[in-house]
Amino acid sequence: MTLEEKLAQIVGFWEKGDGEVVAPLQGEFTREQTLDEATRHGLGHITRAYGTRPVDAVERARWLWNLQRRLVRETRLGIPALVHEECLTGLSAWRAATFPTPLAWGASFDPDLVAEMGAAIGGSMRTLGVHQGLAPVLDVIRDPRWGRVDECIAEDPYVVGTIGTSYVRGLQSTGVHATLKHFVGYSGSQSGRNFGPVHAGPREVADVLLVPFEMAVLDGGARSVMSSYTEIDGVPVAADPTLLTGVLRERWGFDGTVVADYFGVAFLHLLHAVAGDLGEAAGLALAAGVDIELPTGDAYLTPLAEAVRAGRVDEALVDRAVLRALRQKDELGLLDATFDDEPPTSVDLDGPEHRRIAARLAEESVVLLSNDGTLPLAGSARVAVIGPNADRAEALFGCYSFLNHVLAHHPEVEVGFESPTVREALAAELPAVELAYERGCAVDDDDRSGFDAAVQAATSAEVAVLVVGDHAGLFGRGTVGEGCDRDDLELPGVQRQLVEAVLATGTPVVLVLLTGRPYAIDWALERCAAVVQAFFPGEEGGTALAGVLSGRVNPSGHLPVSMPRSAGAQPFSYLHPPLGGNGDVTNLASTPALPFGHGLSYTTFVHSELAVHAQVPTDGRIDASVRVTNTGDRAGDDVVQLYARDLVGSVTRPVAQLVGYRRVRLEPGESAVVTFSVPTTRLAFSDRDLVRVVEPGDVDLWVGPSCAERETEGRLTLTGPVHPVGVDAARWTTVSVAG
């Protein structure tokens, strides 16, 4: 291969037009190749063939097949391109199914269902000739002020790891490669600011931030990893061989490809200032272990070629990346592909199976935060539906949904699939109820002119359903999403004032939060009749919420992130050490308004009879069983949560740590015994020498409705010597249920 042919295999080509801004600082790169220029020596990746603008999938597939045939027949090497696409909430394509956002996956605590979703998404991608998906996001939530919280799964690394790995398995079961994002530390940015520096120490990186990636690589077999934009302690990840080679490849044995986050290689020069020009940036990234530059070849084409020929970058680094890129294409069958077959002539990207999974995941992810008995609404005759998100389809979708990510630039184009709003779904759900609707205000401006009409509607109703929250967008065009960070955690705009005005009528208020992050709403929990949280529940989200409000659906979601009391207490995690919580040494409380794992139901569950062995060796498994009983009068799902606390450690340990969970469905009066087999490695941590170990000593275990409540508990002692933990250690808790 010539140098130009090699470089062509480790870059992408992005066909896009002016105004299609769907990546950070996209406009900074003015020199764009034509298609002829980009394919002269072959091509590594085709960037976002379907997800850049609203195009008919069948027509675009025809274009894609023709391009691939051209690469096979008209370039010297005859190697097709690998096609990658965004797929965080479904395939990013016009008319494709849009599922709940990852924060809703976490709220469902249902990894098996997430695997089904991944397989459905992968099936659509494979049909259209897409080979690699840029998902899942495995960043552990550290600060809810960060705009990309809606893309994340949870603040607990084990929940992120189990659910994220399940998505990987589902997607890759269809022959599409998953890409783990964003390796690593991106969510730990200073003050919750996008691209902000990360000040995490090596122990936090190892024991919290790396854990989900380790699970997805070693247990999920993920074939691609995306390097993070961020820097950790002054070293940009995209230029850090300790992480991209030392941890990922040498320690974990990863043999897939590392792709750059969009423009991330160029950012080493433009933003981080650790490289004097793009050629030097390319050399740093290659040496660290970034194999593929996406979305285009701003650094890995002309600047890198010049650096190689000048002797500033060793061509052996190029060869290493090219071999990895070609190995991936071989795995995907591309090296033998001829594209003599015909592209699909029809495709259903939002079929019944997609809708079934989307509906079930939306229903399981709705979290009932509080309820004084006003819900369900079955007995109400007159209901006022109020709020900026009550009748707005966009409110159901996250930042990386096609609707908010791409169609926002094309307002003249129809959405392309059915997505009933909360108002529309409630009208269909409760046909005998008299519904009055008023918007009240917008999501994020100061206009209060709609308050009077909203107050009048609430005054005339028996119950007011007030739907507030976020609008997802990018780079300041939303209240949440990439580049849409917050310096407070109040509801955006004048939404709180709208809620206060409606509360002042005396009509019971059911507050529905359609958001991409948790907000500080302790005041609402105290004064509203009920509060319901939905994290961008997708195309079936309006119907799912209507089902919860009517009582057709018994809510079963649980908080995957603590509900904050104030922005000033951030960053906060339930995984804090003793001095990270409340105490007599400070006058400020850090306790969240609601704890991780909280979620109510229309029935009640009792957890009892937790049984554990008194002693377990440090290299063994902890067997624990608990009885869960539905003590209410209707069927429902409970998420049984097993927590542990290592009472004394050589370094400080969290006051609570989830070590196992299981969703269980029970009929009224029914009981089940849930048995957890927890590898002691779930309690492993990096000791003072940064060696991952399990130490002997006492451990408290408990089961409760959240991390904060010990409904039934026990204690055991880990015995034997300190146990070093290798990469071959068990990482998953196994769970069984017996009636």
PDB file of N, CA, C and O in Angstrom, residues 542-603:
ATOM      1  N   GLY A 542     -45.342   9.408  25.325  1.00  0.00           N
ATOM      2  CA  GLY A 542     -46.598  10.068  25.672  1.00  0.00           C
ATOM      3  C   GLY A 542     -47.648   9.070  26.077  1.00  0.00           C
ATOM      4  O   GLY A 542     -48.375   9.260  27.069  1.00  0.00           O
ATOM      5  N   THR A 543     -47.737   7.972  25.325  1.00  0.00           N
ATOM      6  CA  THR A 543     -48.711   6.921  25.643  1.00  0.00           C
ATOM      7  C   THR A 543     -48.363   6.237  26.962  1.00  0.00           C
ATOM      8  O   THR A 543     -49.250   5.907  27.758  1.00  0.00           O
ATOM      9  N   ALA A 544     -47.069   6.011  27.206  1.00  0.00           N
ATOM     10  CA  ALA A 544     -46.657   5.400  28.471  1.00  0.00           C
ATOM     11  C   ALA A 544     -47.017   6.286  29.652  1.00  0.00           C
ATOM     12  O   ALA A 544     -47.543   5.809  30.671  1.00  0.00           O
ATOM     13  N   LEU A 545     -46.781   7.582  29.527  1.00  0.00           N
ATOM     14  CA  LEU A 545     -47.122   8.500  30.614  1.00  0.00           C
ATOM     15  C   LEU A 545     -48.628   8.561  30.834  1.00  0.00           C
ATOM     16  O   LEU A 545     -49.101   8.571  31.982  1.00  0.00           O
ATOM     17  N   ALA A 546     -49.376   8.575  29.756  1.00  0.00           N
ATOM     18  CA  ALA A 546     -50.837   8.573  29.902  1.00  0.00           C
ATOM     19  C   ALA A 546     -51.294   7.310  30.609  1.00  0.00           C
ATOM     20  O   ALA A 546     -52.217   7.346  31.443  1.00  0.00           O
ATOM     21  N   GLY A 547     -50.638   6.188  30.298  1.00  0.00           N
ATOM     22  CA  GLY A 547     -50.991   4.939  30.957  1.00  0.00           C
ATOM     23  C   GLY A 547     -50.693   4.964  32.442  1.00  0.00           C
ATOM     24  O   GLY A 547     -51.468   4.448  33.259  1.00  0.00           O
ATOM     25  N   VAL A 548     -49.574   5.570  32.822  1.00  0.00           N
ATOM     26  CA  VAL A 548     -49.245   5.710  34.248  1.00  0.00           C
ATOM     27  C   VAL A 548     -50.248   6.623  34.933  1.00  0.00           C
ATOM     28  O   VAL A 548     -50.738   6.332  36.039  1.00  0.00           O
ATOM     29  N   LEU A 549     -50.580   7.759  34.303  1.00  0.00           N
ATOM     30  CA  LEU A 549     -51.495   8.707  34.927  1.00  0.00           C
ATOM     31  C   LEU A 549     -52.891   8.118  35.075  1.00  0.00           C
ATOM     32  O   LEU A 549     -53.589   8.372  36.067  1.00  0.00           O
ATOM     33  N   SER A 550     -53.319   7.321  34.110  1.00  0.00           N
ATOM     34  CA  SER A 550     -54.666   6.729  34.172  1.00  0.00           C
ATOM     35  C   SER A 550     -54.729   5.538  35.107  1.00  0.00           C
ATOM     36  O   SER A 550     -55.800   5.182  35.601  1.00  0.00           O
ATOM     37  N   GLY A 551     -53.584   4.884  35.318  1.00  0.00           N
ATOM     38  CA  GLY A 551     -53.565   3.665  36.129  1.00  0.00           C
ATOM     39  C   GLY A 551     -53.484   2.398  35.309  1.00  0.00           C
ATOM     40  O   GLY A 551     -53.342   1.307  35.863  1.00  0.00           O
ATOM     41  N   ARG A 552     -53.566   2.518  33.983  1.00  0.00           N
ATOM     42  CA  ARG A 552     -53.421   1.323  33.147  1.00  0.00           C
ATOM     43  C   ARG A 552     -52.040   0.700  33.318  1.00  0.00           C
ATOM     44  O   ARG A 552     -51.889  -0.524  33.265  1.00  0.00           O
ATOM     45  N   VAL A 553     -51.049   1.541  33.509  1.00  0.00           N
ATOM     46  CA  VAL A 553     -49.677   1.097  33.719  1.00  0.00           C
ATOM     47  C   VAL A 553     -49.310   1.368  35.172  1.00  0.00           C
ATOM     48  O   VAL A 553     -49.463   2.499  35.660  1.00  0.00           O
ATOM     49  N   ASN A 554     -48.851   0.347  35.866  1.00  0.00           N
ATOM     50  CA  ASN A 554     -48.374   0.524  37.233  1.00  0.00           C
ATOM     51  C   ASN A 554     -46.911   0.962  37.176  1.00  0.00           C
ATOM     52  O   ASN A 554     -46.068   0.224  36.678  1.00  0.00           O
ATOM     53  N   PRO A 555     -46.578   2.167  37.637  1.00  0.00           N
ATOM     54  CA  PRO A 555     -45.200   2.650  37.489  1.00  0.00           C
ATOM     55  C   PRO A 555     -44.207   1.747  38.204  1.00  0.00           C
ATOM     56  O   PRO A 555     -44.476   1.254  39.300  1.00  0.00           O
ATOM     57  N   SER A 556     -43.040   1.554  37.555  1.00  0.00           N
ATOM     58  CA  SER A 556     -42.041   0.648  38.134  1.00  0.00           C
ATOM     59  C   SER A 556     -40.618   1.128  37.928  1.00  0.00           C
ATOM     60  O   SER A 556     -39.678   0.415  38.244  1.00  0.00           O
ATOM     61  N   GLY A 557     -40.441   2.341  37.387  1.00  0.00           N
ATOM     62  CA  GLY A 557     -39.097   2.862  37.225  1.00  0.00           C
ATOM     63  C   GLY A 557     -38.502   3.305  38.548  1.00  0.00           C
ATOM     64  O   GLY A 557     -39.218   3.610  39.506  1.00  0.00           O
ATOM     65  N   HIS A 558     -37.185   3.324  38.612  1.00  0.00           N
ATOM     66  CA  HIS A 558     -36.456   3.773  39.802  1.00  0.00           C
ATOM     67  C   HIS A 558     -35.355   4.728  39.373  1.00  0.00           C
ATOM     68  O   HIS A 558     -34.793   4.601  38.280  1.00  0.00           O
ATOM     69  N   LEU A 559     -35.047   5.667  40.234  1.00  0.00           N
ATOM     70  CA  LEU A 559     -34.082   6.704  39.885  1.00  0.00           C
ATOM     71  C   LEU A 559     -32.693   6.121  39.650  1.00  0.00           C
ATOM     72  O   LEU A 559     -32.108   5.505  40.555  1.00  0.00           O
ATOM     73  N   PRO A 560     -32.129   6.325  38.457  1.00  0.00           N
ATOM     74  CA  PRO A 560     -30.750   5.888  38.202  1.00  0.00           C
ATOM     75  C   PRO A 560     -29.733   6.944  38.593  1.00  0.00           C
ATOM     76  O   PRO A 560     -28.536   6.765  38.393  1.00  0.00           O
ATOM     77  N   VAL A 561     -30.243   8.053  39.151  1.00  0.00           N
ATOM     78  CA  VAL A 561     -29.392   9.162  39.548  1.00  0.00           C
ATOM     79  C   VAL A 561     -30.080   9.860  40.718  1.00  0.00           C
ATOM     80  O   VAL A 561     -31.308   9.918  40.781  1.00  0.00           O
ATOM     81  N   SER A 562     -29.300  10.340  41.663  1.00  0.00           N
ATOM     82  CA  SER A 562     -29.885  11.028  42.811  1.00  0.00           C
ATOM     83  C   SER A 562     -30.630  12.280  42.352  1.00  0.00           C
ATOM     84  O   SER A 562     -30.196  12.973  41.445  1.00  0.00           O
ATOM     85  N   MET A 563     -31.754  12.574  43.030  1.00  0.00           N
ATOM     86  CA  MET A 563     -32.521  13.788  42.732  1.00  0.00           C
ATOM     87  C   MET A 563     -31.938  14.910  43.570  1.00  0.00           C
ATOM     88  O   MET A 563     -32.057  14.909  44.807  1.00  0.00           O
ATOM     89  N   PRO A 564     -31.267  15.896  42.955  1.00  0.00           N
ATOM     90  CA  PRO A 564     -30.509  16.877  43.737  1.00  0.00           C
ATOM     91  C   PRO A 564     -31.398  17.825  44.526  1.00  0.00           C
ATOM     92  O   PRO A 564     -32.541  18.091  44.153  1.00  0.00           O
ATOM     93  N   ARG A 565     -30.849  18.331  45.609  1.00  0.00           N
ATOM     94  CA  ARG A 565     -31.535  19.364  46.389  1.00  0.00           C
ATOM     95  C   ARG A 565     -31.095  20.754  45.940  1.00  0.00           C
ATOM     96  O   ARG A 565     -31.865  21.700  46.012  1.00  0.00           O
ATOM     97  N   SER A 566     -29.858  20.865  45.448  1.00  0.00           N
ATOM     98  CA  SER A 566     -29.369  22.169  44.991  1.00  0.00           C
ATOM     99  C   SER A 566     -28.189  21.958  44.070  1.00  0.00           C
ATOM    100  O   SER A 566     -27.498  20.923  44.118  1.00  0.00           O
ATOM    101  N   ALA A 567     -27.947  22.975  43.226  1.00  0.00           N
ATOM    102  CA  ALA A 567     -26.763  22.945  42.370  1.00  0.00           C
ATOM    103  C   ALA A 567     -25.492  23.086  43.186  1.00  0.00           C
ATOM    104  O   ALA A 567     -24.430  22.589  42.805  1.00  0.00           O
ATOM    105  N   GLY A 568     -25.592  23.760  44.327  1.00  0.00           N
ATOM    106  CA  GLY A 568     -24.413  23.996  45.148  1.00  0.00           C
ATOM    107  C   GLY A 568     -23.846  22.742  45.777  1.00  0.00           C
ATOM    108  O   GLY A 568     -22.698  22.740  46.223  1.00  0.00           O
ATOM    109  N   ALA A 569     -24.637  21.671  45.830  1.00  0.00           N
ATOM    110  CA  ALA A 569     -24.167  20.410  46.402  1.00  0.00           C
ATOM    111  C   ALA A 569     -23.508  19.510  45.357  1.00  0.00           C
ATOM    112  O   ALA A 569     -23.172  18.365  45.663  1.00  0.00           O
ATOM    113  N   GLN A 570     -23.339  20.016  44.129  1.00  0.00           N
ATOM    114  CA  GLN A 570     -22.782  19.194  43.064  1.00  0.00           C
ATOM    115  C   GLN A 570     -21.287  19.449  42.902  1.00  0.00           C
ATOM    116  O   GLN A 570     -20.809  20.553  43.188  1.00  0.00           O
ATOM    117  N   PRO A 571     -20.532  18.453  42.464  1.00  0.00           N
ATOM    118  CA  PRO A 571     -20.982  17.116  42.092  1.00  0.00           C
ATOM    119  C   PRO A 571     -21.291  16.249  43.320  1.00  0.00           C
ATOM    120  O   PRO A 571     -20.667  16.406  44.367  1.00  0.00           O
ATOM    121  N   PHE A 572     -22.267  15.349  43.159  1.00  0.00           N
ATOM    122  CA  PHE A 572     -22.668  14.446  44.232  1.00  0.00           C
ATOM    123  C   PHE A 572     -22.899  13.065  43.652  1.00  0.00           C
ATOM    124  O   PHE A 572     -23.409  12.923  42.540  1.00  0.00           O
ATOM    125  N   SER A 573     -22.536  12.054  44.402  1.00  0.00           N
ATOM    126  CA  SER A 573     -22.852  10.674  44.044  1.00  0.00           C
ATOM    127  C   SER A 573     -23.222   9.925  45.311  1.00  0.00           C
ATOM    128  O   SER A 573     -22.634  10.170  46.369  1.00  0.00           O
ATOM    129  N   TYR A 574     -24.182   9.022  45.203  1.00  0.00           N
ATOM    130  CA  TYR A 574     -24.521   8.219  46.381  1.00  0.00           C
ATOM    131  C   TYR A 574     -23.339   7.354  46.799  1.00  0.00           C
ATOM    132  O   TYR A 574     -23.293   6.878  47.946  1.00  0.00           O
ATOM    133  N   LEU A 575     -22.359   7.176  45.938  1.00  0.00           N
ATOM    134  CA  LEU A 575     -21.181   6.371  46.233  1.00  0.00           C
ATOM    135  C   LEU A 575     -20.126   7.171  47.001  1.00  0.00           C
ATOM    136  O   LEU A 575     -18.929   6.953  46.824  1.00  0.00           O
ATOM    137  N   HIS A 576     -20.553   8.095  47.823  1.00  0.00           N
ATOM    138  CA  HIS A 576     -19.604   8.953  48.520  1.00  0.00           C
ATOM    139  C   HIS A 576     -19.067   8.261  49.776  1.00  0.00           C
ATOM    140  O   HIS A 576     -19.720   7.418  50.388  1.00  0.00           O
ATOM    141  N   PRO A 577     -17.860   8.641  50.217  1.00  0.00           N
ATOM    142  CA  PRO A 577     -17.329   8.145  51.494  1.00  0.00           C
ATOM    143  C   PRO A 577     -18.025   8.845  52.652  1.00  0.00           C
ATOM    144  O   PRO A 577     -18.824   9.774  52.439  1.00  0.00           O
ATOM    145  N   PRO A 578     -17.759   8.451  53.890  1.00  0.00           N
ATOM    146  CA  PRO A 578     -18.485   9.040  55.032  1.00  0.00           C
ATOM    147  C   PRO A 578     -18.468  10.563  55.074  1.00  0.00           C
ATOM    148  O   PRO A 578     -19.493  11.184  55.372  1.00  0.00           O
ATOM    149  N   LEU A 579     -17.356  11.173  54.762  1.00  0.00           N
ATOM    150  CA  LEU A 579     -17.288  12.635  54.832  1.00  0.00           C
ATOM    151  C   LEU A 579     -17.852  13.311  53.584  1.00  0.00           C
ATOM    152  O   LEU A 579     -17.830  14.534  53.481  1.00  0.00           O
ATOM    153  N   GLY A 580     -18.385  12.527  52.639  1.00  0.00           N
ATOM    154  CA  GLY A 580     -19.020  13.110  51.464  1.00  0.00           C
ATOM    155  C   GLY A 580     -20.495  13.356  51.652  1.00  0.00           C
ATOM    156  O   GLY A 580     -21.163  13.870  50.749  1.00  0.00           O
ATOM    157  N   GLY A 581     -21.023  13.014  52.819  1.00  0.00           N
ATOM    158  CA  GLY A 581     -22.439  13.217  53.099  1.00  0.00           C
ATOM    159  C   GLY A 581     -22.645  14.254  54.176  1.00  0.00           C
ATOM    160  O   GLY A 581     -21.766  15.088  54.450  1.00  0.00           O
ATOM    161  N   ASN A 582     -23.801  14.225  54.795  1.00  0.00           N
ATOM    162  CA  ASN A 582     -24.109  15.182  55.864  1.00  0.00           C
ATOM    163  C   ASN A 582     -23.296  14.857  57.122  1.00  0.00           C
ATOM    164  O   ASN A 582     -22.847  13.730  57.326  1.00  0.00           O
ATOM    165  N   GLY A 583     -23.135  15.861  57.956  1.00  0.00           N
ATOM    166  CA  GLY A 583     -22.420  15.650  59.212  1.00  0.00           C
ATOM    167  C   GLY A 583     -22.302  16.940  59.982  1.00  0.00           C
ATOM    168  O   GLY A 583     -22.726  18.008  59.538  1.00  0.00           O
ATOM    169  N   ASP A 584     -21.703  16.837  61.154  1.00  0.00           N
ATOM    170  CA  ASP A 584     -21.579  17.985  62.039  1.00  0.00           C
ATOM    171  C   ASP A 584     -20.410  18.901  61.679  1.00  0.00           C
ATOM    172  O   ASP A 584     -20.234  19.947  62.304  1.00  0.00           O
ATOM    173  N   VAL A 585     -19.631  18.510  60.654  1.00  0.00           N
ATOM    174  CA  VAL A 585     -18.446  19.306  60.343  1.00  0.00           C
ATOM    175  C   VAL A 585     -18.731  20.394  59.308  1.00  0.00           C
ATOM    176  O   VAL A 585     -17.838  21.142  58.924  1.00  0.00           O
ATOM    177  N   THR A 586     -19.976  20.463  58.830  1.00  0.00           N
ATOM    178  CA  THR A 586     -20.343  21.507  57.889  1.00  0.00           C
ATOM    179  C   THR A 586     -21.772  21.948  58.164  1.00  0.00           C
ATOM    180  O   THR A 586     -22.584  21.160  58.669  1.00  0.00           O
ATOM    181  N   ASN A 587     -22.064  23.200  57.802  1.00  0.00           N
ATOM    182  CA  ASN A 587     -23.422  23.700  58.001  1.00  0.00           C
ATOM    183  C   ASN A 587     -24.322  23.442  56.798  1.00  0.00           C
ATOM    184  O   ASN A 587     -25.506  23.771  56.837  1.00  0.00           O
ATOM    185  N   LEU A 588     -23.781  22.853  55.737  1.00  0.00           N
ATOM    186  CA  LEU A 588     -24.556  22.644  54.518  1.00  0.00           C
ATOM    187  C   LEU A 588     -24.887  21.172  54.339  1.00  0.00           C
ATOM    188  O   LEU A 588     -24.028  20.299  54.510  1.00  0.00           O
ATOM    189  N   ALA A 589     -26.138  20.914  53.966  1.00  0.00           N
ATOM    190  CA  ALA A 589     -26.583  19.538  53.721  1.00  0.00           C
ATOM    191  C   ALA A 589     -26.310  19.150  52.278  1.00  0.00           C
ATOM    192  O   ALA A 589     -26.486  19.952  51.364  1.00  0.00           O
ATOM    193  N   SER A 590     -25.865  17.926  52.087  1.00  0.00           N
ATOM    194  CA  SER A 590     -25.667  17.411  50.731  1.00  0.00           C
ATOM    195  C   SER A 590     -26.657  16.319  50.374  1.00  0.00           C
ATOM    196  O   SER A 590     -26.655  15.825  49.248  1.00  0.00           O
ATOM    197  N   THR A 591     -27.483  15.927  51.327  1.00  0.00           N
ATOM    198  CA  THR A 591     -28.445  14.859  51.082  1.00  0.00           C
ATOM    199  C   THR A 591     -29.360  15.234  49.915  1.00  0.00           C
ATOM    200  O   THR A 591     -29.941  16.327  49.903  1.00  0.00           O
ATOM    201  N   PRO A 592     -29.499  14.376  48.934  1.00  0.00           N
ATOM    202  CA  PRO A 592     -30.371  14.704  47.806  1.00  0.00           C
ATOM    203  C   PRO A 592     -31.835  14.727  48.221  1.00  0.00           C
ATOM    204  O   PRO A 592     -32.213  14.189  49.276  1.00  0.00           O
ATOM    205  N   ALA A 593     -32.653  15.344  47.388  1.00  0.00           N
ATOM    206  CA  ALA A 593     -34.093  15.378  47.665  1.00  0.00           C
ATOM    207  C   ALA A 593     -34.674  13.978  47.644  1.00  0.00           C
ATOM    208  O   ALA A 593     -35.564  13.649  48.436  1.00  0.00           O
ATOM    209  N   LEU A 594     -34.195  13.132  46.728  1.00  0.00           N
ATOM    210  CA  LEU A 594     -34.588  11.729  46.671  1.00  0.00           C
ATOM    211  C   LEU A 594     -33.349  10.910  46.331  1.00  0.00           C
ATOM    212  O   LEU A 594     -32.533  11.324  45.503  1.00  0.00           O
ATOM    213  N   PRO A 595     -33.210   9.733  46.918  1.00  0.00           N
ATOM    214  CA  PRO A 595     -31.965   8.978  46.742  1.00  0.00           C
ATOM    215  C   PRO A 595     -31.963   8.120  45.485  1.00  0.00           C
ATOM    216  O   PRO A 595     -33.016   7.802  44.904  1.00  0.00           O
ATOM    217  N   PHE A 596     -30.775   7.735  45.091  1.00  0.00           N
ATOM    218  CA  PHE A 596     -30.589   6.751  44.027  1.00  0.00           C
ATOM    219  C   PHE A 596     -31.416   5.504  44.337  1.00  0.00           C
ATOM    220  O   PHE A 596     -31.429   5.002  45.456  1.00  0.00           O
ATOM    221  N   GLY A 597     -32.124   5.007  43.338  1.00  0.00           N
ATOM    222  CA  GLY A 597     -32.920   3.788  43.488  1.00  0.00           C
ATOM    223  C   GLY A 597     -34.356   4.008  43.881  1.00  0.00           C
ATOM    224  O   GLY A 597     -35.157   3.065  43.867  1.00  0.00           O
ATOM    225  N   HIS A 598     -34.734   5.253  44.217  1.00  0.00           N
ATOM    226  CA  HIS A 598     -36.101   5.539  44.667  1.00  0.00           C
ATOM    227  C   HIS A 598     -37.090   5.390  43.524  1.00  0.00           C
ATOM    228  O   HIS A 598     -36.832   5.769  42.395  1.00  0.00           O
ATOM    229  N   GLY A 599     -38.267   4.865  43.832  1.00  0.00           N
ATOM    230  CA  GLY A 599     -39.360   4.771  42.870  1.00  0.00           C
ATOM    231  C   GLY A 599     -40.570   4.140  43.514  1.00  0.00           C
ATOM    232  O   GLY A 599     -40.467   3.070  44.132  1.00  0.00           O
ATOM    233  N   LEU A 600     -41.725   4.796  43.394  1.00  0.00           N
ATOM    234  CA  LEU A 600     -42.966   4.303  44.004  1.00  0.00           C
ATOM    235  C   LEU A 600     -43.792   3.515  42.996  1.00  0.00           C
ATOM    236  O   LEU A 600     -43.491   3.472  41.806  1.00  0.00           O
ATOM    237  N   SER A 601     -44.867   2.926  43.499  1.00  0.00           N
ATOM    238  CA  SER A 601     -45.755   2.092  42.698  1.00  0.00           C
ATOM    239  C   SER A 601     -47.179   2.332  43.169  1.00  0.00           C
ATOM    240  O   SER A 601     -47.414   2.964  44.218  1.00  0.00           O
ATOM    241  N   TYR A 602     -48.141   1.823  42.422  1.00  0.00           N
ATOM    242  CA  TYR A 602     -49.535   1.851  42.875  1.00  0.00           C
ATOM    243  C   TYR A 602     -49.866   0.660  43.764  1.00  0.00           C
ATOM    244  O   TYR A 602     -50.986   0.525  44.250  1.00  0.00           O
ATOM    245  N   THR A 603     -48.883  -0.212  43.936  1.00  0.00           N
ATOM    246  CA  THR A 603     -49.002  -1.264  44.941  1.00  0.00           C
ATOM    247  C   THR A 603     -47.851  -1.086  45.921  1.00  0.00           C
ATOM    248  O   THR A 603     -47.100  -0.117  45.835  1.00  0.00           O
TER     249      THR A 603
END
